[in-house]
mmCIF file of C-alpha atoms in Angstrom:
data_model
loop_
_atom_site.group_PDB
_atom_site.id
_atom_site.type_symbol
_atom_site.label_atom_id
_atom_site.label_comp_id
_atom_site.label_asym_id
_atom_site.label_seq_id
_atom_site.Cartn_x
_atom_site.Cartn_y
_atom_site.Cartn_z
ATOM 1 C CA MET V 1 0.000 0.000 0.000
ATOM 2 C CA ALA V 2 0.936 3.671 -0.162
ATOM 3 C CA PHE V 3 -0.223 6.621 1.910
ATOM 4 C CA SER V 4 -0.861 10.191 0.734
ATOM 5 C CA ASP V 5 -3.376 12.977 1.294
ATOM 6 C CA ILE V 6 -5.017 12.683 -2.111
ATOM 7 C CA ASN V 7 -8.156 14.677 -1.268
ATOM 8 C CA HIS V 8 -6.299 17.402 0.701
ATOM 9 C CA ASP V 9 -8.298 17.043 3.904
ATOM 10 C CA GLY V 10 -5.217 16.913 6.126
ATOM 11 C CA ARG V 11 -5.346 13.127 6.638
ATOM 12 C CA LEU V 12 -3.514 10.373 4.835
ATOM 13 C CA ASP V 13 -5.468 8.217 2.421
ATOM 14 C CA ILE V 14 -4.668 4.595 1.584
ATOM 15 C CA LEU V 15 -3.817 3.649 -1.993
ATOM 16 C CA ALA V 16 -3.567 0.077 -3.255
ATOM 17 C CA GLY V 17 -3.644 -1.887 -6.458
ATOM 18 C CA PRO V 18 -6.206 -4.600 -7.138
ATOM 19 C CA PRO V 19 -6.043 -7.875 -5.227
ATOM 20 C CA ARG V 20 -4.979 -11.125 -6.805
ATOM 21 C CA LEU V 21 -7.893 -12.764 -8.688
ATOM 22 C CA PRO V 22 -10.094 -9.687 -8.231
ATOM 23 C CA GLN V 23 -13.833 -9.379 -8.549
ATOM 24 C CA LYS V 24 -15.072 -7.159 -11.394
ATOM 25 C CA GLU V 25 -15.401 -4.091 -9.162
ATOM 26 C CA GLU V 26 -11.854 -4.587 -7.812
ATOM 27 C CA GLU V 27 -9.924 -4.768 -11.092
ATOM 28 C CA ARG V 28 -8.628 -1.191 -10.885
ATOM 29 C CA PRO V 29 -6.414 0.493 -8.229
ATOM 30 C CA SER V 30 -8.353 2.146 -5.414
ATOM 31 C CA VAL V 31 -8.008 4.898 -2.830
ATOM 32 C CA TRP V 32 -9.649 4.845 0.604
ATOM 33 C CA HIS V 33 -10.403 8.205 2.236
ATOM 34 C CA GLY V 34 -10.501 8.056 6.022
ATOM 35 C CA ASN V 35 -11.669 10.199 8.925
ATOM 36 C CA ALA V 36 -10.703 10.516 12.574
ATOM 37 C CA ALA V 37 -13.277 7.899 13.579
ATOM 38 C CA GLY V 38 -11.731 5.191 11.426
ATOM 39 C CA THR V 39 -14.448 5.097 8.759
ATOM 40 C CA TRP V 40 -13.258 4.662 5.167
ATOM 41 C CA SER V 41 -14.851 5.400 1.797
ATOM 42 C CA ARG V 42 -13.509 3.761 -1.343
ATOM 43 C CA ALA V 43 -13.055 5.238 -4.814
ATOM 44 C CA GLN V 44 -11.246 4.165 -7.949
ATOM 45 C CA ILE V 45 -8.095 6.069 -8.886
ATOM 46 C CA ASP V 46 -8.689 7.868 -12.203
ATOM 47 C CA LEU V 47 -6.061 6.087 -14.319
ATOM 48 C CA PRO V 48 -5.977 5.477 -18.101
ATOM 49 C CA LEU V 49 -8.519 2.836 -19.040
ATOM 50 C CA ASP V 50 -6.306 1.217 -21.682
ATOM 51 C CA ILE V 51 -3.794 -0.044 -19.093
ATOM 52 C CA GLU V 52 -4.372 -3.363 -17.379
ATOM 53 C CA PHE V 53 -3.489 -3.711 -13.720
ATOM 54 C CA GLY V 54 -2.733 -6.743 -11.605
ATOM 55 C CA TYR V 55 -1.714 -7.248 -8.021
ATOM 56 C CA GLY V 56 1.609 -5.885 -6.829
ATOM 57 C CA CYS V 57 2.834 -2.767 -5.081
ATOM 58 C CA ILE V 58 2.152 0.964 -5.293
ATOM 59 C CA ALA V 59 4.291 3.999 -4.393
ATOM 60 C CA VAL V 60 3.680 7.746 -4.367
ATOM 61 C CA GLY V 61 6.104 10.587 -5.040
ATOM 62 C CA ARG V 62 6.792 13.764 -6.991
ATOM 63 C CA TYR V 63 8.062 12.520 -10.338
ATOM 64 C CA ASN V 64 7.916 15.934 -12.007
ATOM 65 C CA ARG V 65 8.070 19.495 -10.728
ATOM 66 C CA ASP V 66 4.390 20.317 -10.338
ATOM 67 C CA GLU V 67 2.534 20.214 -7.028
ATOM 68 C CA TRP V 68 0.468 17.088 -7.616
ATOM 69 C CA VAL V 69 1.095 13.647 -6.179
ATOM 70 C CA ASP V 70 2.268 11.056 -8.717
ATOM 71 C CA ILE V 71 1.944 7.264 -8.557
ATOM 72 C CA ALA V 72 4.099 4.302 -9.585
ATOM 73 C CA PHE V 73 3.229 0.607 -9.742
ATOM 74 C CA ALA V 74 5.198 -2.636 -9.734
ATOM 75 C CA ILE V 75 2.672 -5.039 -11.208
ATOM 76 C CA HIS V 76 3.130 -8.802 -11.039
ATOM 77 C CA ASP V 77 4.203 -10.138 -14.442
ATOM 78 C CA SER V 78 3.303 -6.810 -16.112
ATOM 79 C CA GLY V 79 6.274 -4.519 -15.560
ATOM 80 C CA LEU V 80 6.599 -1.045 -14.057
ATOM 81 C CA LYS V 81 4.229 1.869 -14.618
ATOM 82 C CA ALA V 82 4.244 5.511 -13.504
ATOM 83 C CA PHE V 83 1.537 8.161 -13.713
ATOM 84 C CA LYS V 84 1.534 11.948 -13.321
ATOM 85 C CA GLY V 85 -1.125 13.482 -11.159
ATOM 86 C CA THR V 86 -3.177 16.510 -12.235
ATOM 87 C CA ALA V 87 -5.246 19.197 -10.558
ATOM 88 C CA GLU V 88 -8.418 17.410 -11.718
ATOM 89 C CA GLY V 89 -7.450 14.211 -9.917
ATOM 90 C CA ARG V 90 -6.690 12.347 -13.131
ATOM 91 C CA TYR V 91 -3.453 10.480 -13.801
ATOM 92 C CA TRP V 92 -1.584 10.335 -17.093
ATOM 93 C CA ASP V 93 0.823 7.605 -18.187
ATOM 94 C CA PHE V 94 4.416 8.626 -17.504
ATOM 95 C CA SER V 95 6.211 5.318 -18.069
ATOM 96 C CA ASN V 96 8.610 6.217 -20.874
ATOM 97 C CA GLY V 97 12.011 4.741 -20.025
ATOM 98 C CA LEU V 98 10.731 2.157 -17.546
ATOM 99 C CA PRO V 99 11.624 -1.402 -18.599
ATOM 100 C CA PRO V 100 8.946 -3.680 -20.075
ATOM 101 C CA LYS V 101 8.052 -6.890 -18.281
ATOM 102 C CA GLU V 102 10.289 -8.887 -20.631
ATOM 103 C CA GLN V 103 13.294 -7.095 -19.139
ATOM 104 C CA PHE V 104 12.353 -6.651 -15.479
ATOM 105 C CA SER V 105 9.365 -7.763 -13.437
ATOM 106 C CA SER V 106 8.676 -6.739 -9.861
ATOM 107 C CA ARG V 107 5.927 -6.547 -7.277
ATOM 108 C CA ALA V 108 7.793 -4.409 -4.731
ATOM 109 C CA ILE V 109 8.528 -0.703 -5.237
ATOM 110 C CA VAL V 110 9.471 2.378 -3.183
ATOM 111 C CA SER V 111 9.818 6.089 -3.963
ATOM 112 C CA ALA V 112 12.613 8.365 -2.705
ATOM 113 C CA ASP V 113 14.940 11.076 -3.991
ATOM 114 C CA PHE V 114 18.088 8.989 -4.357
ATOM 115 C CA ASN V 115 20.203 11.572 -6.222
ATOM 116 C CA LYS V 116 18.977 14.734 -4.451
ATOM 117 C CA ASP V 117 17.729 16.492 -7.554
ATOM 118 C CA GLY V 118 14.404 17.377 -5.967
ATOM 119 C CA LEU V 119 12.463 14.692 -7.855
ATOM 120 C CA SER V 120 11.309 11.350 -6.513
ATOM 121 C CA ASP V 121 12.967 8.281 -7.998
ATOM 122 C CA ILE V 122 11.842 4.671 -7.684
ATOM 123 C CA ALA V 123 13.568 1.435 -6.670
ATOM 124 C CA CYS V 124 12.232 -2.078 -7.048
ATOM 125 C CA VAL V 125 13.418 -5.628 -6.464
ATOM 126 C CA SER V 126 12.899 -8.402 -8.978
ATOM 127 C CA GLU V 127 10.240 -11.013 -8.391
ATOM 128 C CA GLY V 128 12.375 -13.482 -10.347
ATOM 129 C CA ARG V 129 10.176 -14.038 -13.346
ATOM 130 C CA PRO V 130 11.793 -15.517 -16.512
ATOM 131 C CA ALA V 131 12.777 -12.774 -18.950
ATOM 132 C CA GLY V 132 14.836 -12.087 -22.062
ATOM 133 C CA GLU V 133 15.478 -14.199 -25.118
ATOM 134 C CA GLY V 134 17.306 -16.862 -23.129
ATOM 135 C CA GLY V 135 14.425 -17.268 -20.701
ATOM 136 C CA GLY V 136 16.774 -17.282 -17.723
ATOM 137 C CA PRO V 137 15.879 -15.846 -14.332
ATOM 138 C CA VAL V 138 16.547 -12.188 -13.801
ATOM 139 C CA GLY V 139 17.038 -10.592 -10.435
ATOM 140 C CA GLY V 140 18.497 -7.742 -8.513
ATOM 141 C CA VAL V 141 17.479 -4.230 -7.587
ATOM 142 C CA LEU V 142 16.633 -1.622 -10.200
ATOM 143 C CA VAL V 143 16.782 2.117 -9.500
ATOM 144 C CA CYS V 144 14.991 4.451 -11.925
ATOM 145 C CA TYR V 145 15.719 8.169 -11.901
ATOM 146 C CA GLY V 146 12.975 10.524 -12.971
ATOM 147 C CA SER V 147 12.997 13.743 -14.964
ATOM 148 C CA ASP V 148 10.308 15.972 -16.419
ATOM 149 C CA ALA V 149 10.469 13.923 -19.644
ATOM 150 C CA ASP V 150 11.222 10.266 -18.927
ATOM 151 C CA TRP V 151 13.001 7.696 -16.760
ATOM 152 C CA SER V 152 16.540 6.364 -16.719
ATOM 153 C CA CYS V 153 16.932 2.965 -15.046
ATOM 154 C CA VAL V 154 20.100 1.252 -13.828
ATOM 155 C CA PRO V 155 20.578 -2.059 -11.982
ATOM 156 C CA ILE V 156 22.694 -1.884 -8.836
ATOM 157 C CA GLY V 157 25.240 -4.425 -7.684
ATOM 158 C CA GLY V 158 26.311 -5.687 -11.095
ATOM 159 C CA GLU V 159 26.552 -9.390 -11.846
ATOM 160 C CA GLU V 160 26.769 -10.330 -8.158
ATOM 161 C CA ALA V 161 23.239 -9.082 -7.475
ATOM 162 C CA LYS V 162 21.620 -11.009 -10.307
ATOM 163 C CA GLY V 163 19.362 -13.665 -8.871
ATOM 164 C CA LEU V 164 18.358 -11.497 -5.891
ATOM 165 C CA VAL V 165 14.575 -11.655 -5.623
ATOM 166 C CA GLY V 166 12.096 -10.491 -3.031
ATOM 167 C CA ASP V 167 8.650 -9.160 -2.209
ATOM 168 C CA GLN V 168 9.643 -6.074 -0.223
ATOM 169 C CA LEU V 169 12.151 -3.271 0.095
ATOM 170 C CA THR V 170 12.386 -0.132 2.176
ATOM 171 C CA THR V 171 14.488 3.023 2.536
ATOM 172 C CA GLY V 172 16.409 4.828 5.284
ATOM 173 C CA ASP V 173 19.777 6.380 6.095
ATOM 174 C CA VAL V 174 22.001 3.586 7.402
ATOM 175 C CA ASN V 175 25.233 5.569 7.779
ATOM 176 C CA GLY V 176 23.788 8.987 8.613
ATOM 177 C CA ASP V 177 25.278 10.766 5.592
ATOM 178 C CA GLY V 178 21.984 12.243 4.413
ATOM 179 C CA HIS V 179 21.647 9.947 1.388
ATOM 180 C CA VAL V 180 18.742 7.519 1.036
ATOM 181 C CA ASP V 181 19.855 3.888 1.367
ATOM 182 C CA ILE V 182 17.918 0.723 0.503
ATOM 183 C CA ALA V 183 17.191 -2.473 2.424
ATOM 184 C CA VAL V 184 15.813 -5.490 0.569
ATOM 185 C CA GLY V 185 13.772 -8.394 1.856
ATOM 186 C CA SER V 186 15.624 -11.143 -0.011
ATOM 187 C CA LEU V 187 14.008 -14.519 -0.703
ATOM 188 C CA GLU V 188 17.172 -15.967 -2.233
ATOM 189 C CA HIS V 189 19.450 -17.340 0.483
ATOM 190 C CA THR V 190 22.549 -17.364 -1.730
ATOM 191 C CA LYS V 191 22.346 -13.599 -2.238
ATOM 192 C CA ASP V 192 23.393 -11.910 1.001
ATOM 193 C CA PHE V 193 22.800 -8.365 -0.266
ATOM 194 C CA ILE V 194 20.267 -6.914 2.158
ATOM 195 C CA VAL V 195 21.488 -3.329 2.687
ATOM 196 C CA TRP V 196 22.699 -1.044 -0.111
ATOM 197 C CA MET V 197 24.515 2.197 0.689
ATOM 198 C CA ASN V 198 23.874 5.194 -1.572
ATOM 199 C CA ASP V 199 26.667 7.634 -2.422
ATOM 200 C CA GLY V 200 24.126 10.247 -3.543
ATOM 201 C CA LYS V 201 25.399 10.186 -7.120
ATOM 202 C CA GLY V 202 23.678 7.103 -8.430
ATOM 203 C CA GLY V 203 26.102 4.574 -6.953
ATOM 204 C CA PHE V 204 25.067 1.845 -4.516
ATOM 205 C CA SER V 205 27.318 -0.616 -2.710
ATOM 206 C CA PRO V 206 26.421 -3.571 -0.443
ATOM 207 C CA PHE V 207 26.838 -3.108 3.315
ATOM 208 C CA ASN V 208 26.110 -6.396 5.039
ATOM 209 C CA LYS V 209 28.960 -7.289 7.391
ATOM 210 C CA GLY V 210 27.564 -8.751 10.616
ATOM 211 C CA LEU V 211 24.252 -9.898 9.108
ATOM 212 C CA PRO V 212 23.268 -13.601 9.033
ATOM 213 C CA GLN V 213 24.057 -15.276 5.727
ATOM 214 C CA ASN V 214 22.467 -18.115 3.786
ATOM 215 C CA VAL V 215 19.004 -17.325 5.145
ATOM 216 C CA HIS V 216 15.858 -15.689 3.818
ATOM 217 C CA TYR V 217 14.779 -12.179 4.815
ATOM 218 C CA PRO V 218 11.020 -12.102 4.128
ATOM 219 C CA SER V 219 10.663 -8.546 5.463
ATOM 220 C CA VAL V 220 12.931 -5.698 6.577
ATOM 221 C CA ALA V 221 12.566 -2.310 8.251
ATOM 222 C CA LEU V 222 14.977 0.565 8.919
ATOM 223 C CA ALA V 223 14.779 2.789 12.019
ATOM 224 C CA ASP V 224 17.217 4.464 14.402
ATOM 225 C CA ILE V 225 17.006 2.255 17.497
ATOM 226 C CA ASP V 226 19.833 3.824 19.536
ATOM 227 C CA GLY V 227 19.436 7.468 18.472
ATOM 228 C CA ASP V 228 22.882 7.857 16.895
ATOM 229 C CA GLY V 229 21.599 9.243 13.590
ATOM 230 C CA ARG V 230 22.112 5.949 11.738
ATOM 231 C CA ASP V 231 19.137 3.819 10.788
ATOM 232 C CA ASP V 232 19.387 0.265 12.077
ATOM 233 C CA LEU V 233 18.038 -2.926 10.506
ATOM 234 C CA ILE V 234 15.090 -4.904 11.816
ATOM 235 C CA ALA V 235 14.274 -8.092 9.929
ATOM 236 C CA SER V 236 12.205 -11.230 9.905
ATOM 237 C CA ILE V 237 14.532 -14.119 9.087
ATOM 238 C CA THR V 238 13.939 -17.761 8.207
ATOM 239 C CA GLY V 239 16.464 -20.556 7.738
ATOM 240 C CA PHE V 240 16.322 -24.227 6.846
ATOM 241 C CA GLY V 241 15.587 -27.396 8.777
ATOM 242 C CA ARG V 242 14.356 -27.901 12.312
ATOM 243 C CA GLU V 243 17.331 -26.084 13.773
ATOM 244 C CA GLY V 244 17.256 -23.283 11.228
ATOM 245 C CA VAL V 245 17.054 -19.721 12.519
ATOM 246 C CA MET V 246 13.644 -18.074 12.401
ATOM 247 C CA GLY V 247 12.016 -15.075 14.013
ATOM 248 C CA LEU V 248 12.814 -11.401 14.418
ATOM 249 C CA LYS V 249 16.286 -9.879 14.535
ATOM 250 C CA ALA V 250 17.611 -6.368 15.193
ATOM 251 C CA PHE V 251 21.019 -5.031 14.153
ATOM 252 C CA LEU V 252 22.639 -1.715 15.054
ATOM 253 C CA SER V 253 24.415 0.016 12.189
ATOM 254 C CA ARG V 254 28.089 0.705 12.914
ATOM 255 C CA PRO V 255 30.788 2.170 10.619
ATOM 256 C CA ASP V 256 32.360 -1.254 10.121
ATOM 257 C CA GLY V 257 29.166 -3.329 9.942
ATOM 258 C CA PHE V 258 26.143 -4.422 11.940
ATOM 259 C CA LYS V 259 25.948 -5.457 15.600
ATOM 260 C CA GLU V 260 23.125 -7.788 16.603
ATOM 261 C CA ILE V 261 20.885 -6.791 19.532
ATOM 262 C CA SER V 262 18.143 -9.433 19.309
ATOM 263 C CA ASP V 263 18.018 -10.513 22.954
ATOM 264 C CA GLY V 264 14.363 -10.985 23.904
ATOM 265 C CA LEU V 265 13.005 -11.172 20.352
ATOM 266 C CA PRO V 266 11.281 -14.422 19.319
ATOM 267 C CA ASP V 267 13.721 -16.831 17.694
ATOM 268 C CA ARG V 268 11.533 -19.912 17.143
ATOM 269 C CA GLU V 269 8.500 -18.263 15.540
ATOM 270 C CA VAL V 270 7.949 -17.362 11.893
ATOM 271 C CA TYR V 271 7.149 -13.733 11.028
ATOM 272 C CA PHE V 272 6.031 -12.794 7.521
ATOM 273 C CA SER V 273 6.353 -9.031 7.933
ATOM 274 C CA VAL V 274 7.895 -6.388 10.161
ATOM 275 C CA ALA V 275 7.709 -2.635 10.721
ATOM 276 C CA ALA V 276 9.384 -0.251 13.178
ATOM 277 C CA CYS V 277 8.244 3.043 14.695
ATOM 278 C CA ASP V 278 7.574 4.783 18.031
ATOM 279 C CA LEU V 279 4.089 3.643 19.026
ATOM 280 C CA ASP V 280 3.974 4.996 22.589
ATOM 281 C CA ARG V 281 5.750 8.318 21.924
ATOM 282 C CA ASP V 282 8.547 7.645 24.367
ATOM 283 C CA GLY V 283 11.217 8.447 21.787
ATOM 284 C CA ASP V 284 12.247 4.810 21.316
ATOM 285 C CA VAL V 285 11.664 2.515 18.360
ATOM 286 C CA ASP V 286 9.153 -0.309 18.738
ATOM 287 C CA ILE V 287 8.916 -3.361 16.465
ATOM 288 C CA VAL V 288 5.649 -4.603 14.973
ATOM 289 C CA GLY V 289 5.689 -8.154 13.633
ATOM 290 C CA GLY V 290 3.083 -10.029 11.602
ATOM 291 C CA THR V 291 3.115 -13.680 12.675
ATOM 292 C CA ALA V 292 2.546 -16.795 10.580
ATOM 293 C CA ALA V 293 -0.650 -17.310 12.592
ATOM 294 C CA GLY V 294 -2.000 -14.025 11.272
ATOM 295 C CA GLY V 295 -1.504 -12.022 14.458
ATOM 296 C CA LEU V 296 0.360 -8.853 15.400
ATOM 297 C CA LYS V 297 2.924 -8.519 18.198
ATOM 298 C CA ILE V 298 4.773 -5.423 19.405
ATOM 299 C CA PHE V 299 8.194 -5.366 21.049
ATOM 300 C CA SER V 300 9.884 -2.494 22.880
ATOM 301 C CA TYR V 301 13.579 -2.109 23.721
ATOM 302 C CA GLU V 302 14.611 -1.355 27.301
ATOM 303 C CA ASP V 303 17.858 -1.896 29.208
ATOM 304 C CA GLY V 304 19.452 -3.849 26.384
ATOM 305 C CA ARG V 305 16.585 -6.306 25.898
ATOM 306 C CA TRP V 306 13.412 -6.510 23.824
ATOM 307 C CA ARG V 307 10.133 -7.220 25.581
ATOM 308 C CA GLU V 308 6.716 -7.967 24.162
ATOM 309 C CA MET V 309 4.354 -5.104 24.947
ATOM 310 C CA GLU V 310 0.977 -5.720 26.511
ATOM 311 C CA VAL V 311 -1.579 -4.156 24.190
ATOM 312 C CA SER V 312 -5.265 -4.530 23.461
ATOM 313 C CA GLY V 313 -7.178 -4.460 20.209
ATOM 314 C CA LEU V 314 -4.674 -6.299 18.007
ATOM 315 C CA PRO V 315 -5.422 -9.769 16.599
ATOM 316 C CA VAL V 316 -3.440 -12.765 17.830
ATOM 317 C CA LYS V 317 -4.385 -14.818 14.747
ATOM 318 C CA GLY V 318 -6.701 -14.892 11.761
ATOM 319 C CA LEU V 319 -5.234 -12.390 9.281
ATOM 320 C CA GLU V 320 -3.823 -15.256 7.211
ATOM 321 C CA VAL V 321 -0.676 -14.268 5.258
ATOM 322 C CA ILE V 322 0.333 -10.752 6.333
ATOM 323 C CA TYR V 323 2.333 -9.385 3.414
ATOM 324 C CA ASN V 324 3.146 -5.974 4.844
ATOM 325 C CA VAL V 325 2.804 -4.034 8.082
ATOM 326 C CA TYR V 326 2.903 -0.229 8.153
ATOM 327 C CA CYS V 327 3.307 2.313 10.960
ATOM 328 C CA VAL V 328 1.666 5.574 9.938
ATOM 329 C CA ASP V 329 -0.563 8.224 11.556
ATOM 330 C CA LEU V 330 -3.797 7.757 9.637
ATOM 331 C CA ASN V 331 -6.155 9.936 11.668
ATOM 332 C CA GLY V 332 -3.868 12.875 12.416
ATOM 333 C CA ASP V 333 -3.823 12.545 16.215
ATOM 334 C CA GLY V 334 -0.038 12.286 16.525
ATOM 335 C CA ASN V 335 0.007 8.547 17.256
ATOM 336 C CA LYS V 336 1.398 6.017 14.812
ATOM 337 C CA ASP V 337 -1.333 3.617 13.766
ATOM 338 C CA ILE V 338 -0.896 0.127 12.321
ATOM 339 C CA ALA V 339 -2.113 -0.897 8.884
ATOM 340 C CA VAL V 340 -1.713 -4.367 7.391
ATOM 341 C CA ILE V 341 -2.371 -5.910 4.018
ATOM 342 C CA SER V 342 -2.930 -9.649 3.961
ATOM 343 C CA SER V 343 -4.017 -12.419 1.634
ATOM 344 C CA SER V 344 -6.084 -15.498 2.190
ATOM 345 C CA ASP V 345 -4.323 -18.841 2.349
ATOM 346 C CA GLY V 346 -6.637 -20.870 0.196
ATOM 347 C CA GLU V 347 -10.024 -19.607 1.391
ATOM 348 C CA ALA V 348 -11.405 -16.806 -0.759
ATOM 349 C CA GLY V 349 -12.486 -13.562 0.844
ATOM 350 C CA LYS V 350 -10.253 -13.668 3.922
ATOM 351 C CA GLY V 351 -7.584 -11.274 2.686
ATOM 352 C CA GLY V 352 -7.761 -7.509 2.692
ATOM 353 C CA ILE V 353 -6.647 -4.293 4.369
ATOM 354 C CA ARG V 354 -6.954 -3.736 8.108
ATOM 355 C CA VAL V 355 -6.317 -0.554 10.090
ATOM 356 C CA PHE V 356 -5.806 -0.460 13.860
ATOM 357 C CA LEU V 357 -5.954 3.060 15.292
ATOM 358 C CA ASN V 358 -3.643 3.748 18.196
ATOM 359 C CA ASP V 359 -5.469 5.494 21.047
ATOM 360 C CA TYR V 360 -2.394 5.793 23.278
ATOM 361 C CA GLN V 361 -2.520 8.880 25.499
ATOM 362 C CA LYS V 362 0.804 10.153 26.826
ATOM 363 C CA ASN V 363 0.668 11.215 30.436
#
């Protein structure tokens, strides 16, 4: 999902593409407008009718120099698309320069200004679909730089990163230099390229010393846990076999690599998704994890150890496969709320979008 104040009412709206195997009324991307009470009204996003959409990921940004919000999509098996927003609320195709699906296919995308030119760029990770004349698997992370006219896309990491596939990526500043870095949720255990450092000039280099290798990273988050100005890595990790590592991990970013601080986090429980933010406004980062049982758990860090927080109103099971968890203030009260997007695991109609408003009151 993506979040932006599309209707200019001072509150963030939720934007999402269609679900997998949609009903007729769900075949186009939608926006949900919310209010302080947690009531949502749905509308279709006014996109060109000649473009087909499938399930995938959506991002928002400023891809040209006007004042309107623009949108980009990573659509499963259909390539990348971008659209310029207008004052009338319509969106025009702005995909020139983005690779067709035969060259790169993704269902995970983010927007950020990677080269500090004042325009939003996009980054996406391959979903590993066959592509090209040889039919071999592609992979890696693609960064596309925008301009007022078109896009220029470059893969990062060179030959080493080919074969890297995933369903999620996120952004932050891992070394505190003011440039936007990338963290990738890798589903290929032979590609240990989770964090990519940005030099601000279009160059990215891997920064992964101290991170577990030969494991999967279904989901990652970046947040400054210790307040040193460097974003740290929080990840859900799964290994292989009965003794394989699984659970949540946290790693502090240091100049020479990462230092693990996972004491107290679950290490024998599978988590499909993870997010990090300050939920109780105490100035410290909390971790939100989406469990394999379809529940949500929150962990806070105190005296060198993580502890599960006692909260009410969050499900302990039943959300099926939680693909992404988000921390974002959706009703404008200053508290970070939790939004999740989940799919059904075989039974139709059980997936969807859920929002849990945070009514925490600081004393």
